[in-house]
Amino acid sequence: MQKRGRNFCHAGLQIDQRGPICLYEGQAHRIYWLGADNASAFRFNVYLILDHDEGIIIDPGSRDFFQEIFQKVSQVCDPSQIKALSLCHQDPDVAGSIKDWLAFNPEIAIITSERTNVLLPHYGVGNYRFYNIVDKPVWRFESGRKLRFIEAPFLHFSGAYATYDETSGFLFSGDIWAALDTDRMLVVEDFDYHITLMDLFHIDYMACNRAAVGFAKRLDDYEIEAILPQHGSIIPSPFVSRAVDYLMDLQCGLDLVYPDL
Ligand SMILES: [Fe+2]
Ligand SMILES: [Fe+2]
């Protein structure tokens, strides 16, 4: 896996809940961490990609935090510029605010997998524009820049996927590489310690080693500058190959429940 230096402005970034934190700034292409001010270890990350005037929110988060996230979006763009929400799966910490976003603008597209899409009506949403990542694994911004969707079956949901931003090299990984921590940094500094935090999530939630290895192998052709999970700290370039190795070696879920089968 090759890596090249890009504009990941992560040096010394601390968590700051007062507003969005810019993680990447290139030519009319910006990426923000929007956080969510939740004290639990399961607190979640929300990310905003802004390409020219076209905004996409990655995993917009739970209903309880809609106002906070909407407020943070408003600090960097007009929320009417949000064209789509990407939902890596249907869990409430990922997708609960879908109803509020669609109430704000029914034209917002919902990017997700078919398996997630069939469950979203249970959030009380009516018709919406469904963008199926299985049929259309590339999102083209109006500028021509691309997001690529990489299916990640059974990590942890059958229809889970990750989103790769070609411009920044950022991989938005959803629950993959999630870590549980009540005192996290925005960016990982000690990867050995971080492994213990990822174990707290992966051992119980991820299906099995085969699922992890299968997904890791799908990343061979991608130059990954940083991994941006839905829980826990961002994994910067120096630790990306170790993070992929972590998936290759992971013993989790059914590996542990049925060790003798
Ligand atoms: Fe989840
Ligand atoms: Fe999650």
CSV table of C-alpha atoms and ligand atoms in Angstrom, one decimal:
chain,number,residue,atom,x,y,z
A,1,MET,CA,0.0,0.0,0.0
A,2,GLN,CA,1.6,3.3,-1.1
A,3,LYS,CA,1.2,6.5,0.8
A,4,ARG,CA,1.9,10.0,-0.2
A,5,GLY,CA,1.9,13.2,1.8
A,6,ARG,CA,-1.3,15.2,1.5
A,7,ASN,CA,-3.0,18.0,3.4
A,8,PHE,CA,-4.0,16.2,6.5
A,9,CYS,CA,-3.6,19.0,9.0
A,10,HIS,CA,-3.6,16.9,12.2
A,11,ALA,CA,-0.5,18.0,14.1
A,12,GLY,CA,-1.5,18.5,17.7
A,13,LEU,CA,-5.2,18.5,17.1
A,14,GLN,CA,-7.1,18.2,20.3
A,15,ILE,CA,-10.8,17.6,20.7
A,16,ASP,CA,-12.7,20.9,20.8
A,17,GLN,CA,-16.4,20.7,20.8
A,18,ARG,CA,-17.1,24.4,20.3
A,19,GLY,CA,-17.1,24.1,16.5
A,20,PRO,CA,-16.0,22.1,13.4
A,21,ILE,CA,-12.3,21.1,13.1
A,22,CYS,CA,-10.9,21.3,9.6
A,23,LEU,CA,-8.9,18.1,8.9
A,24,TYR,CA,-8.2,18.7,5.3
A,25,GLU,CA,-8.1,21.7,3.0
A,26,GLY,CA,-7.3,21.4,-0.7
A,27,GLN,CA,-8.5,23.3,-3.7
A,28,ALA,CA,-12.2,23.9,-2.9
A,29,HIS,CA,-12.2,20.6,-1.1
A,30,ARG,CA,-12.5,20.6,2.7
A,31,ILE,CA,-13.2,17.9,5.3
A,32,TYR,CA,-14.4,18.7,8.8
A,33,TRP,CA,-14.7,16.7,12.0
A,34,LEU,CA,-18.1,17.7,13.6
A,35,GLY,CA,-17.8,15.6,16.7
A,36,ALA,CA,-20.7,15.3,19.1
A,37,ASP,CA,-20.4,16.3,22.7
A,38,ASN,CA,-21.3,13.0,24.3
A,39,ALA,CA,-19.5,11.8,27.4
A,40,SER,CA,-19.9,8.1,26.8
A,41,ALA,CA,-17.3,5.8,25.4
A,42,PHE,CA,-19.6,5.2,22.5
A,43,ARG,CA,-19.6,8.8,21.5
A,44,PHE,CA,-19.4,9.2,17.8
A,45,ASN,CA,-17.6,11.1,15.1
A,46,VAL,CA,-19.5,12.9,12.3
A,47,TYR,CA,-17.6,14.2,9.3
A,48,LEU,CA,-18.5,16.7,6.6
A,49,ILE,CA,-17.0,16.7,3.1
A,50,LEU,CA,-17.4,20.0,1.2
A,51,ASP,CA,-16.4,20.0,-2.4
A,52,HIS,CA,-17.0,23.5,-3.8
A,53,ASP,CA,-20.6,24.1,-2.7
A,54,GLU,CA,-21.6,20.4,-2.5
A,55,GLY,CA,-21.7,18.9,1.0
A,56,ILE,CA,-21.9,15.3,2.1
A,57,ILE,CA,-22.2,14.3,5.7
A,58,ILE,CA,-20.6,11.0,6.7
A,59,ASP,CA,-22.6,9.1,9.3
A,60,PRO,CA,-24.7,12.1,10.6
A,61,GLY,CA,-25.4,10.6,14.1
A,62,SER,CA,-28.2,10.2,16.5
A,63,ARG,CA,-31.3,12.3,16.8
A,64,ASP,CA,-30.3,13.7,20.2
A,65,PHE,CA,-27.4,15.5,18.6
A,66,PHE,CA,-29.1,16.7,15.4
A,67,GLN,CA,-29.2,20.3,16.6
A,68,GLU,CA,-25.6,20.3,17.7
A,69,ILE,CA,-24.4,18.8,14.4
A,70,PHE,CA,-26.7,21.1,12.3
A,71,GLN,CA,-25.2,24.1,14.2
A,72,LYS,CA,-21.7,23.0,13.4
A,73,VAL,CA,-22.5,22.5,9.8
A,74,SER,CA,-23.9,26.0,9.7
A,75,GLN,CA,-20.6,27.4,10.8
A,76,VAL,CA,-18.9,26.2,7.6
A,77,CYS,CA,-21.6,26.2,5.0
A,78,ASP,CA,-25.2,26.9,4.3
A,79,PRO,CA,-26.9,23.6,5.4
A,80,SER,CA,-29.0,23.7,2.2
A,81,GLN,CA,-25.7,22.8,0.5
A,82,ILE,CA,-25.9,19.4,2.1
A,83,LYS,CA,-26.7,17.1,-0.9
A,84,ALA,CA,-26.4,13.7,0.7
A,85,LEU,CA,-26.0,11.7,3.9
A,86,SER,CA,-23.8,8.6,3.8
A,87,LEU,CA,-25.0,6.0,6.2
A,88,CYS,CA,-22.5,3.1,6.6
A,89,HIS,CA,-25.2,1.1,8.3
A,90,GLN,CA,-28.5,1.7,10.2
A,91,ASP,CA,-27.5,1.9,13.8
A,92,PRO,CA,-29.1,4.8,15.7
A,93,ASP,CA,-25.7,6.4,16.5
A,94,VAL,CA,-25.1,6.5,12.7
A,95,ALA,CA,-28.5,7.1,11.2
A,96,GLY,CA,-30.9,8.3,13.9
A,97,SER,CA,-30.9,11.9,12.7
A,98,ILE,CA,-32.1,11.0,9.1
A,99,LYS,CA,-35.6,12.1,10.0
A,100,ASP,CA,-34.5,15.5,11.0
A,101,TRP,CA,-32.2,16.0,8.0
A,102,LEU,CA,-35.0,15.0,5.6
A,103,ALA,CA,-37.5,17.2,7.4
A,104,PHE,CA,-35.0,20.1,6.8
A,105,ASN,CA,-34.6,19.2,3.2
A,106,PRO,CA,-36.5,16.3,1.5
A,107,GLU,CA,-34.2,16.5,-1.5
A,108,ILE,CA,-31.1,15.2,0.4
A,109,ALA,CA,-30.0,11.9,-1.1
A,110,ILE,CA,-29.4,8.9,1.2
A,111,ILE,CA,-26.3,7.1,0.3
A,112,THR,CA,-26.3,3.5,1.7
A,113,SER,CA,-26.5,-0.2,0.9
A,114,GLU,CA,-29.8,-1.9,0.0
A,115,ARG,CA,-29.6,-4.0,3.3
A,116,THR,CA,-29.5,-0.8,5.3
A,117,ASN,CA,-32.0,1.0,3.2
A,118,VAL,CA,-34.8,-1.6,3.9
A,119,LEU,CA,-34.5,-0.8,7.6
A,120,LEU,CA,-34.5,3.0,7.4
A,121,PRO,CA,-38.3,3.3,7.2
A,122,HIS,CA,-38.3,2.3,10.9
A,123,TYR,CA,-37.0,5.7,11.7
A,124,GLY,CA,-40.3,7.1,10.5
A,125,VAL,CA,-39.1,8.6,7.2
A,126,GLY,CA,-41.2,8.6,4.1
A,127,ASN,CA,-40.0,8.6,0.5
A,128,TYR,CA,-36.5,9.9,-0.1
A,129,ARG,CA,-33.8,9.7,-2.8
A,130,PHE,CA,-31.9,6.4,-2.2
A,131,TYR,CA,-28.4,6.2,-3.7
A,132,ASN,CA,-27.5,2.5,-3.8
A,133,ILE,CA,-23.7,2.0,-3.2
A,134,VAL,CA,-23.8,-1.5,-4.5
A,135,ASP,CA,-25.2,-0.5,-7.9
A,136,LYS,CA,-23.2,2.8,-8.0
A,137,PRO,CA,-20.0,2.4,-6.0
A,138,VAL,CA,-18.7,5.8,-7.1
A,139,TRP,CA,-20.1,9.2,-6.2
A,140,ARG,CA,-19.1,12.0,-8.5
A,141,PHE,CA,-19.1,15.5,-7.2
A,142,GLU,CA,-20.1,18.1,-9.7
A,143,SER,CA,-16.4,19.0,-9.8
A,144,GLY,CA,-15.6,15.5,-11.1
A,145,ARG,CA,-13.9,14.4,-7.9
A,146,LYS,CA,-14.9,11.0,-6.6
A,147,LEU,CA,-15.9,9.1,-3.5
A,148,ARG,CA,-15.6,5.3,-3.7
A,149,PHE,CA,-17.7,3.0,-1.6
A,150,ILE,CA,-16.1,-0.2,-0.5
A,151,GLU,CA,-18.4,-2.9,0.8
A,152,ALA,CA,-17.4,-4.4,4.2
A,153,PRO,CA,-19.8,-7.3,4.8
A,154,PHE,CA,-20.4,-8.3,8.4
A,155,LEU,CA,-18.1,-5.5,9.8
A,156,HIS,CA,-20.3,-5.4,11.8
A,157,PHE,CA,-23.6,-5.3,9.7
A,158,SER,CA,-24.0,-7.4,6.6
A,159,GLY,CA,-24.5,-4.3,4.4
A,160,ALA,CA,-21.8,-2.2,6.0
A,161,TYR,CA,-19.3,-0.2,3.8
A,162,ALA,CA,-16.5,2.3,4.0
A,163,THR,CA,-16.2,5.5,2.0
A,164,TYR,CA,-12.9,6.5,0.3
A,165,ASP,CA,-12.3,10.1,-0.7
A,166,GLU,CA,-9.9,10.1,-3.6
A,167,THR,CA,-9.0,13.8,-3.2
A,168,SER,CA,-7.7,13.5,0.4
A,169,GLY,CA,-7.0,9.8,0.6
A,170,PHE,CA,-9.2,9.7,3.7
A,171,LEU,CA,-11.0,6.4,4.4
A,172,PHE,CA,-14.2,6.9,6.4
A,173,SER,CA,-14.5,3.5,7.9
A,174,GLY,CA,-17.7,3.5,10.0
A,175,ASP,CA,-17.4,1.0,12.9
A,176,ILE,CA,-14.3,-0.6,11.4
A,177,TRP,CA,-11.3,0.6,13.5
A,178,ALA,CA,-13.7,2.0,16.0
A,179,ALA,CA,-12.2,2.5,19.5
A,180,LEU,CA,-13.9,3.0,22.8
A,181,ASP,CA,-12.4,5.6,25.1
A,182,THR,CA,-13.7,8.2,27.5
A,183,ASP,CA,-10.6,10.4,27.2
A,184,ARG,CA,-9.7,10.2,23.5
A,185,MET,CA,-7.5,12.4,21.4
A,186,LEU,CA,-8.7,13.5,18.0
A,187,VAL,CA,-5.8,11.7,16.4
A,188,VAL,CA,-4.0,8.6,17.5
A,189,GLU,CA,-0.5,9.2,18.9
A,190,ASP,CA,0.3,5.8,20.6
A,191,PHE,CA,-0.9,3.0,18.3
A,192,ASP,CA,0.0,0.2,20.8
A,193,TYR,CA,-2.3,1.7,23.4
A,194,HIS,CA,-4.9,2.4,20.7
A,195,ILE,CA,-5.0,-1.4,19.9
A,196,THR,CA,-6.4,-2.0,23.4
A,197,LEU,CA,-9.1,0.5,22.7
A,198,MET,CA,-10.0,-1.0,19.3
A,199,ASP,CA,-10.1,-4.5,20.9
A,200,LEU,CA,-12.9,-3.3,23.3
A,201,PHE,CA,-15.1,-2.7,20.2
A,202,HIS,CA,-13.9,-5.3,17.7
A,203,ILE,CA,-13.9,-8.4,19.8
A,204,ASP,CA,-17.6,-8.1,20.6
A,205,TYR,CA,-19.0,-6.5,17.5
A,206,MET,CA,-17.1,-7.8,14.4
A,207,ALA,CA,-18.3,-11.0,12.9
A,208,CYS,CA,-15.1,-13.0,12.5
A,209,ASN,CA,-11.5,-12.9,11.2
A,210,ARG,CA,-12.6,-13.9,7.6
A,211,ALA,CA,-14.8,-10.8,7.4
A,212,ALA,CA,-11.9,-8.6,8.6
A,213,VAL,CA,-9.3,-10.2,6.3
A,214,GLY,CA,-11.7,-10.0,3.3
A,215,PHE,CA,-12.2,-6.3,3.8
A,216,ALA,CA,-8.5,-5.6,4.4
A,217,LYS,CA,-7.6,-7.2,1.1
A,218,ARG,CA,-10.0,-5.0,-0.7
A,219,LEU,CA,-7.9,-2.0,0.4
A,220,ASP,CA,-4.8,-3.1,-1.5
A,221,ASP,CA,-5.3,-0.6,-4.4
A,222,TYR,CA,-6.0,2.4,-2.2
A,223,GLU,CA,-3.6,5.0,-1.1
A,224,ILE,CA,-4.8,5.8,2.4
A,225,GLU,CA,-3.7,9.0,4.1
A,226,ALA,CA,-5.8,8.6,7.2
A,227,ILE,CA,-8.6,6.3,8.6
A,228,LEU,CA,-11.5,8.1,10.1
A,229,PRO,CA,-13.8,5.8,12.1
A,230,GLN,CA,-17.2,6.5,13.6
A,231,HIS,CA,-15.9,6.0,17.2
A,232,GLY,CA,-12.6,6.9,18.6
A,233,SER,CA,-9.5,8.7,17.3
A,234,ILE,CA,-8.5,9.2,13.7
A,235,ILE,CA,-5.6,6.9,12.6
A,236,PRO,CA,-3.0,9.0,10.7
A,237,SER,CA,-0.8,7.9,7.8
A,238,PRO,CA,2.2,6.5,9.9
A,239,PHE,CA,-0.2,3.9,11.5
A,240,VAL,CA,-2.3,3.0,8.5
A,241,SER,CA,-0.4,-0.2,7.6
A,242,ARG,CA,-0.4,-1.4,11.2
A,243,ALA,CA,-4.1,-0.7,11.3
A,244,VAL,CA,-4.6,-3.0,8.2
A,245,ASP,CA,-2.4,-5.6,9.9
A,246,TYR,CA,-4.7,-5.3,12.9
A,247,LEU,CA,-7.6,-6.5,10.8
A,248,MET,CA,-5.6,-9.3,9.3
A,249,ASP,CA,-4.7,-10.7,12.7
A,250,LEU,CA,-8.1,-9.9,14.4
A,251,GLN,CA,-9.7,-12.7,16.4
A,252,CYS,CA,-13.2,-11.6,17.2
A,253,GLY,CA,-16.9,-12.5,17.2
A,254,LEU,CA,-17.5,-16.1,16.1
A,255,ASP,CA,-13.8,-16.9,16.3
A,256,LEU,CA,-14.2,-16.6,20.0
A,257,VAL,CA,-17.7,-17.8,20.5
A,258,TYR,CA,-17.1,-21.1,18.7
A,259,PRO,CA,-13.3,-21.6,19.0
A,260,ASP,CA,-13.5,-25.3,18.3
A,261,LEU,CA,-15.6,-25.3,15.1
B,1,FE,FE,-22.7,-0.1,14.5
B,2,FE,FE,-21.2,2.9,15.7
